[in-house]
């Protein structure tokens, strides 16, 4: 077995890596567009509630399982329970989720790279708004170009993972995540002066519950898992590189709060542009790509901001993609005694090939639909709304019942933490599982 398992240099490195995993396209791209297609306010409220009562407690549970076992997604359950324990199923599901999620995530990562090149070629400041809004359609019209960037993104992800978590991830997150936050803050200040800012505020924060549907609730819940990288062992695996006696609650809180703030800011910026420039809030996956570039065309020095912005988004997407691939590679490396580079390349290639179907679902395969969904949407829906919540339920139940009281006492050590230990325990034991199974069950019955 592995003697020298990699470890984060210190606590800050861990916080950054975990936030690097959590903060990604889920915040900047996905959250605004699903808030848009679900009518705004009420969806956002449900999402925030899901983060607080499901996401945060399960995040603590998942980190703890990894931290105490010091193992990968599958073996964690064996070490903490018993050999061949049925809880390993959560681990297998995680491996499957990692494959599926990364395969379509990387396609969107590819779009970002394409836009970065456009920014470098100064194509935002010098073209008309209409033309800029059609950039994504132009990209979709070329299957070759979409595939090229998707593969490029996978090569970058694989390269980082092959180099090991520490050298690869730690060094860069430290510098780039803070810069991304600053740029986003700058954009927020700018959008404050746009005519659509107040409407954006109203859209995101006035809670019109009549807009809320069962699908919306399920989507909000699924997104709480997606955005916090929960339910498939990414946080578990990162937790396993943390020292056994490092304290978790504050770290988990930092990650959850930063992740949420970034999503909300991104939503505000994007919807300010939506309402100032007559973009359709229901535009779907294309929303971010049809709004932000318009802003870059207006702002003085927009080209430079665009260059920096897409670079940083690409980086945020990469640090998230890396955490997905890491789950699979850590498992393979440790259970089959294979070397990291080899494993990373094989898995990366397999995922890249799987992603071809998602990439082409915006052009050549756009007519291939299952239950009304394109391949891209189907993979996104299956993973976010079924695999992650169910995997999360298993991890929560494992933490809450198998590890139980003793575990929560180990996690919540200080006085103020102890106050909340029963809440966190029962969220894992009952509230999160019931909410998840309730939402999925209700959807199955009514559809
Ligand atoms: N959380 C990331 C985002 O918001 C995506 C991600 C990384 C992820 N690792 C994950 C999603 C594990 C689900 C599970 O972009």
Short mmCIF file of C-alpha atoms and ligand atoms in Angstrom, two decimals:
data_model
loop_
_atom_site.label_atom_id
_atom_site.label_comp_id
_atom_site.label_asym_id
_atom_site.label_seq_id
_atom_site.Cartn_x
_atom_site.Cartn_y
_atom_site.Cartn_z
CA UNK A 1 0.00 0.00 0.00
CA UNK A 2 0.96 3.62 -0.41
CA UNK A 3 3.41 4.71 2.24
CA UNK A 4 3.90 8.35 1.38
CA UNK A 5 0.54 9.67 0.50
CA UNK A 6 0.69 13.27 -0.66
CA UNK A 7 -0.38 15.92 1.82
CA UNK A 8 -1.25 19.59 1.54
CA UNK A 9 1.56 21.80 2.78
CA UNK A 10 -0.67 23.57 5.25
CA UNK A 11 -4.20 24.48 6.03
CA UNK A 12 -4.33 27.45 3.70
CA UNK A 13 -3.27 25.25 0.82
CA UNK A 14 -6.13 22.94 1.61
CA UNK A 15 -8.70 25.73 1.85
CA UNK A 16 -7.54 27.03 -1.51
CA UNK A 17 -7.59 23.64 -3.17
CA UNK A 18 -11.06 22.86 -1.85
CA UNK A 19 -12.33 26.28 -2.95
CA UNK A 20 -10.57 25.79 -6.25
CA UNK A 21 -12.57 22.63 -6.70
CA UNK A 22 -15.83 24.21 -5.63
CA UNK A 23 -15.50 27.49 -7.51
CA UNK A 24 -15.69 26.86 -11.20
CA UNK A 25 -18.03 26.86 -14.14
CA UNK A 26 -20.78 25.84 -11.74
CA UNK A 27 -20.67 29.33 -10.24
CA UNK A 28 -19.83 31.51 -13.18
CA UNK A 29 -21.64 29.73 -15.98
CA UNK A 30 -24.18 27.25 -14.64
CA UNK A 31 -25.72 29.05 -11.69
CA UNK A 32 -26.77 32.16 -13.64
CA UNK A 33 -28.23 30.18 -16.50
CA UNK A 34 -30.26 27.77 -14.38
CA UNK A 35 -31.44 30.66 -12.21
CA UNK A 36 -32.57 32.25 -15.49
CA UNK A 37 -34.40 29.24 -16.88
CA UNK A 38 -36.10 28.69 -13.52
CA UNK A 39 -37.43 32.21 -13.21
CA UNK A 40 -34.96 33.71 -10.71
CA UNK A 41 -35.80 34.62 -7.11
CA UNK A 42 -37.62 31.60 -5.76
CA UNK A 43 -35.08 29.28 -7.32
CA UNK A 44 -32.25 31.25 -5.74
CA UNK A 45 -33.93 31.04 -2.35
CA UNK A 46 -34.27 27.25 -2.59
CA UNK A 47 -30.69 27.01 -3.75
CA UNK A 48 -29.46 29.02 -0.76
CA UNK A 49 -31.52 26.88 1.60
CA UNK A 50 -30.07 23.72 0.03
CA UNK A 51 -26.54 25.01 0.49
CA UNK A 52 -27.22 25.73 4.15
CA UNK A 53 -29.12 22.65 5.27
CA UNK A 54 -27.83 20.02 2.85
CA UNK A 55 -24.61 21.21 1.21
CA UNK A 56 -22.74 22.51 4.22
CA UNK A 57 -23.44 19.59 6.59
CA UNK A 58 -22.71 17.01 3.88
CA UNK A 59 -19.51 18.87 2.99
CA UNK A 60 -18.31 18.40 6.56
CA UNK A 61 -19.29 14.73 6.47
CA UNK A 62 -17.59 14.06 3.15
CA UNK A 63 -14.38 15.84 4.14
CA UNK A 64 -14.31 13.91 7.38
CA UNK A 65 -14.65 10.51 5.71
CA UNK A 66 -11.64 11.28 3.52
CA UNK A 67 -9.62 12.87 6.29
CA UNK A 68 -10.06 10.00 8.74
CA UNK A 69 -9.54 7.22 6.23
CA UNK A 70 -6.65 8.85 4.34
CA UNK A 71 -7.86 6.83 1.37
CA UNK A 72 -9.54 7.17 -2.02
CA UNK A 73 -13.32 7.16 -2.61
CA UNK A 74 -13.76 3.41 -2.55
CA UNK A 75 -11.26 2.32 0.08
CA UNK A 76 -12.36 5.06 2.49
CA UNK A 77 -15.49 3.11 3.27
CA UNK A 78 -13.55 -0.12 3.69
CA UNK A 79 -11.06 1.41 6.08
CA UNK A 80 -13.67 3.10 8.22
CA UNK A 81 -16.18 0.27 8.17
CA UNK A 82 -15.03 -3.16 7.05
CA UNK A 83 -13.55 -4.92 4.08
CA UNK A 84 -16.04 -5.32 1.21
CA UNK A 85 -18.57 -3.10 2.93
CA UNK A 86 -21.69 -2.36 0.85
CA UNK A 87 -21.04 1.37 1.42
CA UNK A 88 -18.38 1.03 -1.26
CA UNK A 89 -21.22 1.52 -3.72
CA UNK A 90 -21.01 5.23 -2.96
CA UNK A 91 -17.42 5.06 -4.13
CA UNK A 92 -18.24 3.27 -7.38
CA UNK A 93 -20.99 5.76 -8.08
CA UNK A 94 -18.49 8.52 -7.50
CA UNK A 95 -16.12 7.12 -10.09
CA UNK A 96 -18.91 6.94 -12.64
CA UNK A 97 -20.01 10.50 -11.82
CA UNK A 98 -16.48 11.78 -12.21
CA UNK A 99 -16.26 10.33 -15.71
CA UNK A 100 -19.62 11.66 -16.80
CA UNK A 101 -19.30 15.13 -15.27
CA UNK A 102 -15.81 15.81 -16.52
CA UNK A 103 -16.78 14.68 -20.03
CA UNK A 104 -19.25 17.54 -20.47
CA UNK A 105 -17.56 20.01 -18.12
CA UNK A 106 -14.52 19.95 -20.33
CA UNK A 107 -16.61 20.89 -23.35
CA UNK A 108 -17.62 24.14 -21.66
CA UNK A 109 -14.03 24.61 -20.51
CA UNK A 110 -13.18 24.42 -24.20
CA UNK A 111 -15.60 27.24 -25.05
CA UNK A 112 -13.80 29.40 -22.50
CA UNK A 113 -10.46 28.70 -24.17
CA UNK A 114 -11.95 29.67 -27.53
CA UNK A 115 -13.19 32.95 -26.05
CA UNK A 116 -9.80 33.58 -24.50
CA UNK A 117 -8.25 33.40 -27.94
CA UNK A 118 -10.86 35.80 -29.26
CA UNK A 119 -10.01 38.19 -26.45
CA UNK A 120 -6.31 37.92 -27.31
CA UNK A 121 -7.17 38.71 -30.91
CA UNK A 122 -8.98 41.83 -29.71
CA UNK A 123 -12.30 40.70 -31.10
CA UNK A 124 -14.46 42.07 -28.31
CA UNK A 125 -13.64 45.77 -28.40
CA UNK A 126 -13.67 46.07 -32.16
CA UNK A 127 -16.87 44.34 -33.24
CA UNK A 128 -20.57 45.12 -33.01
CA UNK A 129 -22.72 43.84 -30.16
CA UNK A 130 -24.72 41.58 -32.45
CA UNK A 131 -21.61 40.00 -33.82
CA UNK A 132 -20.20 39.44 -30.34
CA UNK A 133 -23.42 37.78 -29.22
CA UNK A 134 -23.14 35.33 -32.09
CA UNK A 135 -19.61 34.17 -31.26
CA UNK A 136 -20.84 31.06 -29.50
CA UNK A 137 -23.06 30.11 -32.44
CA UNK A 138 -20.09 30.55 -34.73
CA UNK A 139 -18.11 28.23 -32.50
CA UNK A 140 -20.92 25.65 -32.45
CA UNK A 141 -21.11 25.76 -36.22
CA UNK A 142 -17.65 24.23 -36.37
CA UNK A 143 -17.55 20.73 -34.87
CA UNK A 144 -13.83 20.65 -35.43
CA UNK A 145 -13.25 23.79 -33.42
CA UNK A 146 -15.46 22.65 -30.54
CA UNK A 147 -13.67 19.31 -30.40
CA UNK A 148 -10.25 20.91 -30.63
CA UNK A 149 -10.84 23.10 -27.57
CA UNK A 150 -12.48 20.29 -25.64
CA UNK A 151 -9.39 18.13 -26.18
CA UNK A 152 -7.12 21.05 -25.36
CA UNK A 153 -8.92 21.49 -22.06
CA UNK A 154 -8.62 17.78 -21.26
CA UNK A 155 -4.90 17.84 -22.06
CA UNK A 156 -4.39 20.69 -19.59
CA UNK A 157 -6.41 18.91 -16.90
CA UNK A 158 -4.54 15.66 -17.43
CA UNK A 159 -1.19 17.46 -17.37
CA UNK A 160 -1.90 19.00 -13.97
CA UNK A 161 -3.17 15.76 -12.43
CA UNK A 162 -0.20 13.82 -13.84
CA UNK A 163 2.10 16.21 -11.97
CA UNK A 164 0.47 15.43 -8.66
CA UNK A 165 -1.94 17.41 -6.60
CA UNK A 166 0.60 19.36 -4.70
CA UNK A 167 2.89 20.71 -7.36
CA UNK A 168 0.10 21.02 -9.85
CA UNK A 169 -2.73 22.60 -7.95
CA UNK A 170 -1.41 24.30 -4.88
CA UNK A 171 0.98 26.68 -6.51
CA UNK A 172 -1.50 28.26 -8.89
CA UNK A 173 -4.66 28.47 -6.82
CA UNK A 174 -2.88 30.68 -4.36
CA UNK A 175 -2.29 33.40 -6.92
CA UNK A 176 -5.12 33.09 -9.35
CA UNK A 177 -8.24 32.64 -7.24
CA UNK A 178 -7.82 35.99 -5.45
CA UNK A 179 -7.28 37.76 -8.78
CA UNK A 180 -10.43 36.20 -10.18
CA UNK A 181 -12.41 37.47 -7.19
CA UNK A 182 -11.03 40.97 -7.72
CA UNK A 183 -11.96 41.08 -11.39
CA UNK A 184 -15.42 39.81 -10.59
CA UNK A 185 -15.77 42.51 -7.97
CA UNK A 186 -14.71 45.11 -10.54
CA UNK A 187 -17.32 43.84 -12.96
CA UNK A 188 -19.92 44.00 -10.21
CA UNK A 189 -19.10 47.64 -9.54
CA UNK A 190 -19.35 48.38 -13.25
CA UNK A 191 -22.66 46.62 -13.64
CA UNK A 192 -24.00 48.64 -10.74
CA UNK A 193 -24.10 51.57 -13.19
CA UNK A 194 -25.92 49.66 -15.90
CA UNK A 195 -29.59 50.39 -16.46
CA UNK A 196 -30.54 46.78 -15.75
CA UNK A 197 -28.90 46.48 -12.34
CA UNK A 198 -32.03 47.03 -10.27
CA UNK A 199 -34.01 44.68 -12.40
CA UNK A 200 -31.26 42.08 -11.94
CA UNK A 201 -31.46 42.52 -8.18
CA UNK A 202 -35.21 42.10 -8.30
CA UNK A 203 -34.96 39.09 -10.56
CA UNK A 204 -32.53 37.24 -8.31
CA UNK A 205 -33.76 38.27 -4.91
CA UNK A 206 -37.49 38.88 -4.98
CA UNK A 207 -38.99 35.62 -4.01
CA UNK A 208 -41.93 34.92 -6.22
CA UNK A 209 -42.79 31.40 -5.17
CA UNK A 210 -45.42 31.02 -7.88
CA UNK A 211 -42.54 30.56 -10.31
CA UNK A 212 -41.27 27.54 -8.44
CA UNK A 213 -41.73 24.05 -9.85
CA UNK A 214 -40.76 20.58 -8.66
CA UNK A 215 -38.15 20.48 -11.38
CA UNK A 216 -36.82 23.79 -10.13
CA UNK A 217 -36.48 22.48 -6.59
CA UNK A 218 -34.69 19.37 -7.77
CA UNK A 219 -32.42 21.43 -9.97
CA UNK A 220 -31.59 23.82 -7.11
CA UNK A 221 -30.78 20.89 -4.86
CA UNK A 222 -28.70 19.15 -7.49
CA UNK A 223 -26.82 22.35 -8.08
CA UNK A 224 -25.99 22.66 -4.39
CA UNK A 225 -24.09 19.38 -4.80
CA UNK A 226 -22.55 20.33 -8.09
CA UNK A 227 -21.29 23.71 -7.01
CA UNK A 228 -19.76 22.41 -3.77
CA UNK A 229 -18.22 19.42 -5.61
CA UNK A 230 -20.17 17.07 -3.36
CA UNK A 231 -21.59 13.60 -3.63
CA UNK A 232 -18.94 11.88 -5.71
CA UNK A 233 -15.82 11.91 -3.61
CA UNK A 234 -13.98 14.99 -4.87
CA UNK A 235 -14.09 16.60 -1.43
CA UNK A 236 -13.52 13.19 0.16
CA UNK A 237 -10.35 12.72 -1.88
CA UNK A 238 -9.10 16.24 -1.09
CA UNK A 239 -9.91 15.64 2.56
CA UNK A 240 -7.76 12.53 2.44
CA UNK A 241 -4.70 14.68 1.74
CA UNK A 242 -5.34 16.64 4.91
CA UNK A 243 -3.75 15.87 8.22
CA UNK A 244 -5.95 13.75 10.46
CA UNK A 245 -6.23 16.29 13.23
CA UNK A 246 -6.81 19.45 11.22
CA UNK A 247 -10.08 21.08 12.14
CA UNK A 248 -12.83 20.99 9.51
CA UNK A 249 -15.83 23.18 10.36
CA UNK A 250 -14.28 26.55 9.70
CA UNK A 251 -12.65 25.35 6.50
CA UNK A 252 -15.93 23.96 5.25
CA UNK A 253 -17.72 27.18 6.12
CA UNK A 254 -15.15 29.28 4.28
CA UNK A 255 -15.48 27.14 1.17
CA UNK A 256 -19.29 27.18 1.23
CA UNK A 257 -19.50 30.94 1.78
CA UNK A 258 -16.94 31.87 -0.87
CA UNK A 259 -18.56 29.56 -3.37
CA UNK A 260 -21.98 31.06 -2.76
CA UNK A 261 -20.78 34.65 -2.90
CA UNK A 262 -19.02 34.09 -6.22
CA UNK A 263 -22.13 32.50 -7.73
CA UNK A 264 -24.36 35.37 -6.59
CA UNK A 265 -21.96 38.04 -7.84
CA UNK A 266 -21.66 36.29 -11.17
CA UNK A 267 -25.44 36.12 -11.37
CA UNK A 268 -25.81 39.83 -10.59
CA UNK A 269 -23.28 40.87 -13.22
CA UNK A 270 -24.77 38.63 -15.88
CA UNK A 271 -28.39 39.60 -15.23
CA UNK A 272 -27.52 43.30 -15.18
CA UNK A 273 -26.34 42.83 -18.74
CA UNK A 274 -29.34 40.66 -19.58
CA UNK A 275 -31.75 43.41 -18.58
CA UNK A 276 -29.71 46.28 -19.99
CA UNK A 277 -29.26 44.70 -23.38
CA UNK A 278 -32.36 42.68 -23.98
CA UNK A 279 -30.75 39.25 -23.74
CA UNK A 280 -33.19 36.43 -23.01
CA UNK A 281 -32.84 35.34 -19.34
CA UNK A 282 -33.86 31.86 -20.48
CA UNK A 283 -30.98 31.59 -22.97
CA UNK A 284 -29.69 28.46 -21.22
CA UNK A 285 -26.08 27.26 -21.37
CA UNK A 286 -25.23 30.13 -23.72
CA UNK A 287 -26.17 32.87 -21.25
CA UNK A 288 -22.74 33.76 -19.93
CA UNK A 289 -21.22 33.72 -23.40
CA UNK A 290 -23.83 36.10 -24.77
CA UNK A 291 -23.75 38.61 -21.95
CA UNK A 292 -20.28 39.20 -20.53
CA UNK A 293 -18.60 39.80 -23.90
CA UNK A 294 -21.06 42.64 -24.49
CA UNK A 295 -19.77 44.28 -21.34
CA UNK A 296 -16.17 43.80 -22.40
CA UNK A 297 -16.99 45.62 -25.63
CA UNK A 298 -18.17 48.68 -23.66
CA UNK A 299 -15.78 49.01 -20.77
CA UNK A 300 -12.71 51.11 -21.36
CA UNK A 301 -9.80 48.68 -21.61
CA UNK A 302 -12.33 45.93 -22.22
CA UNK A 303 -9.92 43.87 -24.22
CA UNK A 304 -7.54 43.55 -21.32
CA UNK A 305 -10.33 42.76 -18.93
CA UNK A 306 -11.63 40.14 -21.34
CA UNK A 307 -8.19 38.59 -21.65
CA UNK A 308 -7.77 38.43 -17.90
CA UNK A 309 -11.33 37.32 -17.26
CA UNK A 310 -11.44 34.35 -19.61
CA UNK A 311 -7.99 33.31 -18.50
CA UNK A 312 -9.12 33.27 -14.89
CA UNK A 313 -12.35 31.49 -15.67
CA UNK A 314 -10.36 28.90 -17.59
CA UNK A 315 -8.22 28.57 -14.53
CA UNK A 316 -11.19 28.23 -12.18
CA UNK A 317 -12.61 25.58 -14.51
CA UNK A 318 -9.28 23.77 -14.58
CA UNK A 319 -8.92 23.59 -10.81
CA UNK A 320 -12.42 22.09 -10.70
CA UNK A 321 -11.78 19.67 -13.54
CA UNK A 322 -8.60 18.57 -11.81
CA UNK A 323 -10.56 17.62 -8.70
CA UNK A 324 -12.85 15.46 -10.81
CA UNK A 325 -10.03 13.61 -12.52
CA UNK A 326 -8.14 13.30 -9.25
CA UNK A 327 -10.92 11.13 -7.80
CA UNK A 328 -10.45 8.53 -10.50
CA UNK A 329 -6.68 8.72 -10.65
CA UNK A 330 -6.21 8.46 -6.88
CA UNK A 331 -8.40 5.37 -6.84
CA UNK A 332 -6.65 3.65 -9.74
CA UNK A 333 -3.21 4.57 -8.59
CA UNK A 334 -3.77 3.23 -5.10
CA UNK A 335 -5.68 0.09 -5.87
CA UNK A 336 -3.83 -1.10 -8.94
CA UNK A 337 -0.36 0.12 -8.05
CA UNK A 338 -0.05 1.99 -11.30
CA UNK A 339 1.95 5.13 -11.66
CA UNK A 340 0.23 8.48 -11.63
CA UNK A 341 1.28 9.75 -15.03
CA UNK A 342 0.12 6.59 -16.76
CA UNK A 343 -3.22 6.53 -14.95
CA UNK A 344 -3.86 10.22 -15.54
CA UNK A 345 -3.26 9.87 -19.26
CA UNK A 346 -5.43 6.77 -19.69
CA UNK A 347 -8.34 8.19 -17.69
CA UNK A 348 -7.99 11.63 -19.23
CA UNK A 349 -8.11 10.15 -22.71
CA UNK A 350 -11.12 7.99 -21.94
CA UNK A 351 -13.01 10.98 -20.56
CA UNK A 352 -12.01 13.16 -23.50
CA UNK A 353 -13.39 10.56 -25.90
CA UNK A 354 -16.61 10.24 -23.95
CA UNK A 355 -16.89 14.04 -24.11
CA UNK A 356 -17.00 13.97 -27.90
CA UNK A 357 -20.70 13.13 -27.70
CA UNK A 358 -21.44 16.14 -25.50
CA UNK A 359 -19.30 18.40 -27.67
CA UNK A 360 -21.12 17.35 -30.81
CA UNK A 361 -24.54 17.65 -29.21
CA UNK A 362 -24.40 21.37 -30.03
CA UNK A 363 -24.08 20.73 -33.73
CA UNK A 364 -23.83 17.38 -35.54
CA UNK A 365 -25.76 15.49 -32.85
CA UNK A 366 -28.17 18.26 -31.87
CA UNK A 367 -31.12 16.18 -33.01
CA UNK A 368 -30.21 13.19 -30.90
CA UNK A 369 -32.45 13.53 -27.86
CA UNK A 370 -33.37 11.31 -24.97
CA UNK A 371 -36.50 12.37 -23.13
CA UNK A 372 -36.29 15.75 -24.86
CA UNK A 373 -32.72 16.37 -23.71
CA UNK A 374 -29.58 16.59 -25.82
CA UNK A 375 -26.68 14.36 -24.81
CA UNK A 376 -25.04 17.29 -23.06
CA UNK A 377 -28.19 18.15 -21.07
CA UNK A 378 -28.86 14.50 -20.36
CA UNK A 379 -25.44 13.91 -18.79
CA UNK A 380 -25.74 17.11 -16.80
CA UNK A 381 -29.22 16.16 -15.56
CA UNK A 382 -28.40 12.56 -14.69
CA UNK A 383 -25.31 13.51 -12.73
CA UNK A 384 -26.58 16.63 -10.96
CA UNK A 385 -30.08 15.49 -10.24
CA UNK A 386 -29.57 11.80 -9.55
CA UNK A 387 -26.00 10.54 -9.10
CA UNK A 388 -24.66 13.40 -6.95
CA UNK A 389 -27.66 13.70 -4.60
CA UNK A 390 -27.84 9.91 -4.20
CA UNK A 391 -24.09 9.60 -3.68
CA UNK A 392 -24.34 12.48 -1.22
CA UNK A 393 -27.14 10.69 0.61
CA UNK A 394 -25.01 7.57 1.02
CA UNK A 395 -22.05 9.57 2.29
CA UNK A 396 -24.29 11.52 4.67
CA UNK A 397 -25.87 8.34 6.03
CA UNK A 398 -22.48 6.70 6.38
CA UNK A 399 -21.15 9.69 8.29
CA UNK A 400 -24.30 10.13 10.36
CA UNK A 401 -25.07 6.53 11.29
CA UNK A 402 -22.04 4.32 10.73
CA UNK A 403 -19.48 6.76 12.09
CA UNK A 404 -22.13 8.54 14.12
CA UNK A 405 -21.74 10.34 17.41
CA UNK A 406 -18.06 9.65 17.85
CA UNK A 407 -17.34 11.23 14.49
CA UNK A 408 -19.27 14.39 15.16
CA UNK A 409 -17.45 14.75 18.46
CA UNK A 410 -14.18 14.55 16.61
CA UNK A 411 -15.27 17.16 14.10
CA UNK A 412 -16.90 19.72 16.35
CA UNK A 413 -14.30 20.34 18.98
CA UNK A 414 -14.40 23.91 20.19
CA UNK A 415 -17.16 25.36 22.33
CA UNK A 416 -18.98 27.24 19.58
CA UNK A 417 -18.72 24.27 17.24
CA UNK A 418 -20.20 21.96 19.85
CA UNK A 419 -23.36 24.09 19.89
CA UNK A 420 -24.02 23.07 16.32
CA UNK A 421 -22.89 19.48 16.46
CA UNK A 422 -26.38 18.04 16.87
CA UNK A 423 -27.61 20.13 13.94
CA UNK A 424 -24.82 18.96 11.66
CA UNK A 425 -25.26 15.36 12.79
CA UNK A 426 -29.02 15.30 12.17
CA UNK A 427 -28.71 17.09 8.86
CA UNK A 428 -26.52 14.18 7.76
CA UNK A 429 -28.61 11.52 9.45
CA UNK A 430 -32.05 12.60 8.40
CA UNK A 431 -32.71 16.05 6.98
CA UNK A 432 -30.46 15.86 3.92
CA UNK A 433 -31.38 12.25 3.02
CA UNK A 434 -35.11 12.89 3.46
CA UNK A 435 -35.03 16.11 1.45
CA UNK A 436 -33.10 14.44 -1.35
CA UNK A 437 -35.13 11.26 -1.50
CA UNK A 438 -38.32 13.29 -1.11
CA UNK A 439 -37.50 15.54 -4.04
CA UNK A 440 -36.37 12.71 -6.31
CA UNK A 441 -39.30 10.49 -5.29
CA UNK A 442 -41.82 13.27 -5.86
CA UNK A 443 -40.37 13.96 -9.27
CA UNK A 444 -40.56 10.27 -10.21
CA UNK A 445 -44.18 10.02 -9.08
CA UNK A 446 -45.34 13.18 -10.81
CA UNK A 447 -43.52 12.70 -14.11
N1 LIG B 1 -17.86 22.47 -8.25
C1 LIG B 1 -17.33 22.70 -9.55
C2 LIG B 1 -18.01 23.91 -10.16
O1 LIG B 1 -18.82 24.51 -9.54
C3 LIG B 1 -17.41 21.51 -10.46
C4 LIG B 1 -16.91 20.26 -9.80
C5 LIG B 1 -15.66 19.98 -9.44
C6 LIG B 1 -17.71 19.20 -9.38
N2 LIG B 1 -15.59 18.77 -8.79
C7 LIG B 1 -16.85 18.30 -8.75
C8 LIG B 1 -19.05 18.96 -9.46
C9 LIG B 1 -17.35 17.14 -8.19
C10 LIG B 1 -19.55 17.80 -8.92
C11 LIG B 1 -18.72 16.91 -8.26
O2 LIG B 1 -17.75 24.28 -11.26
#
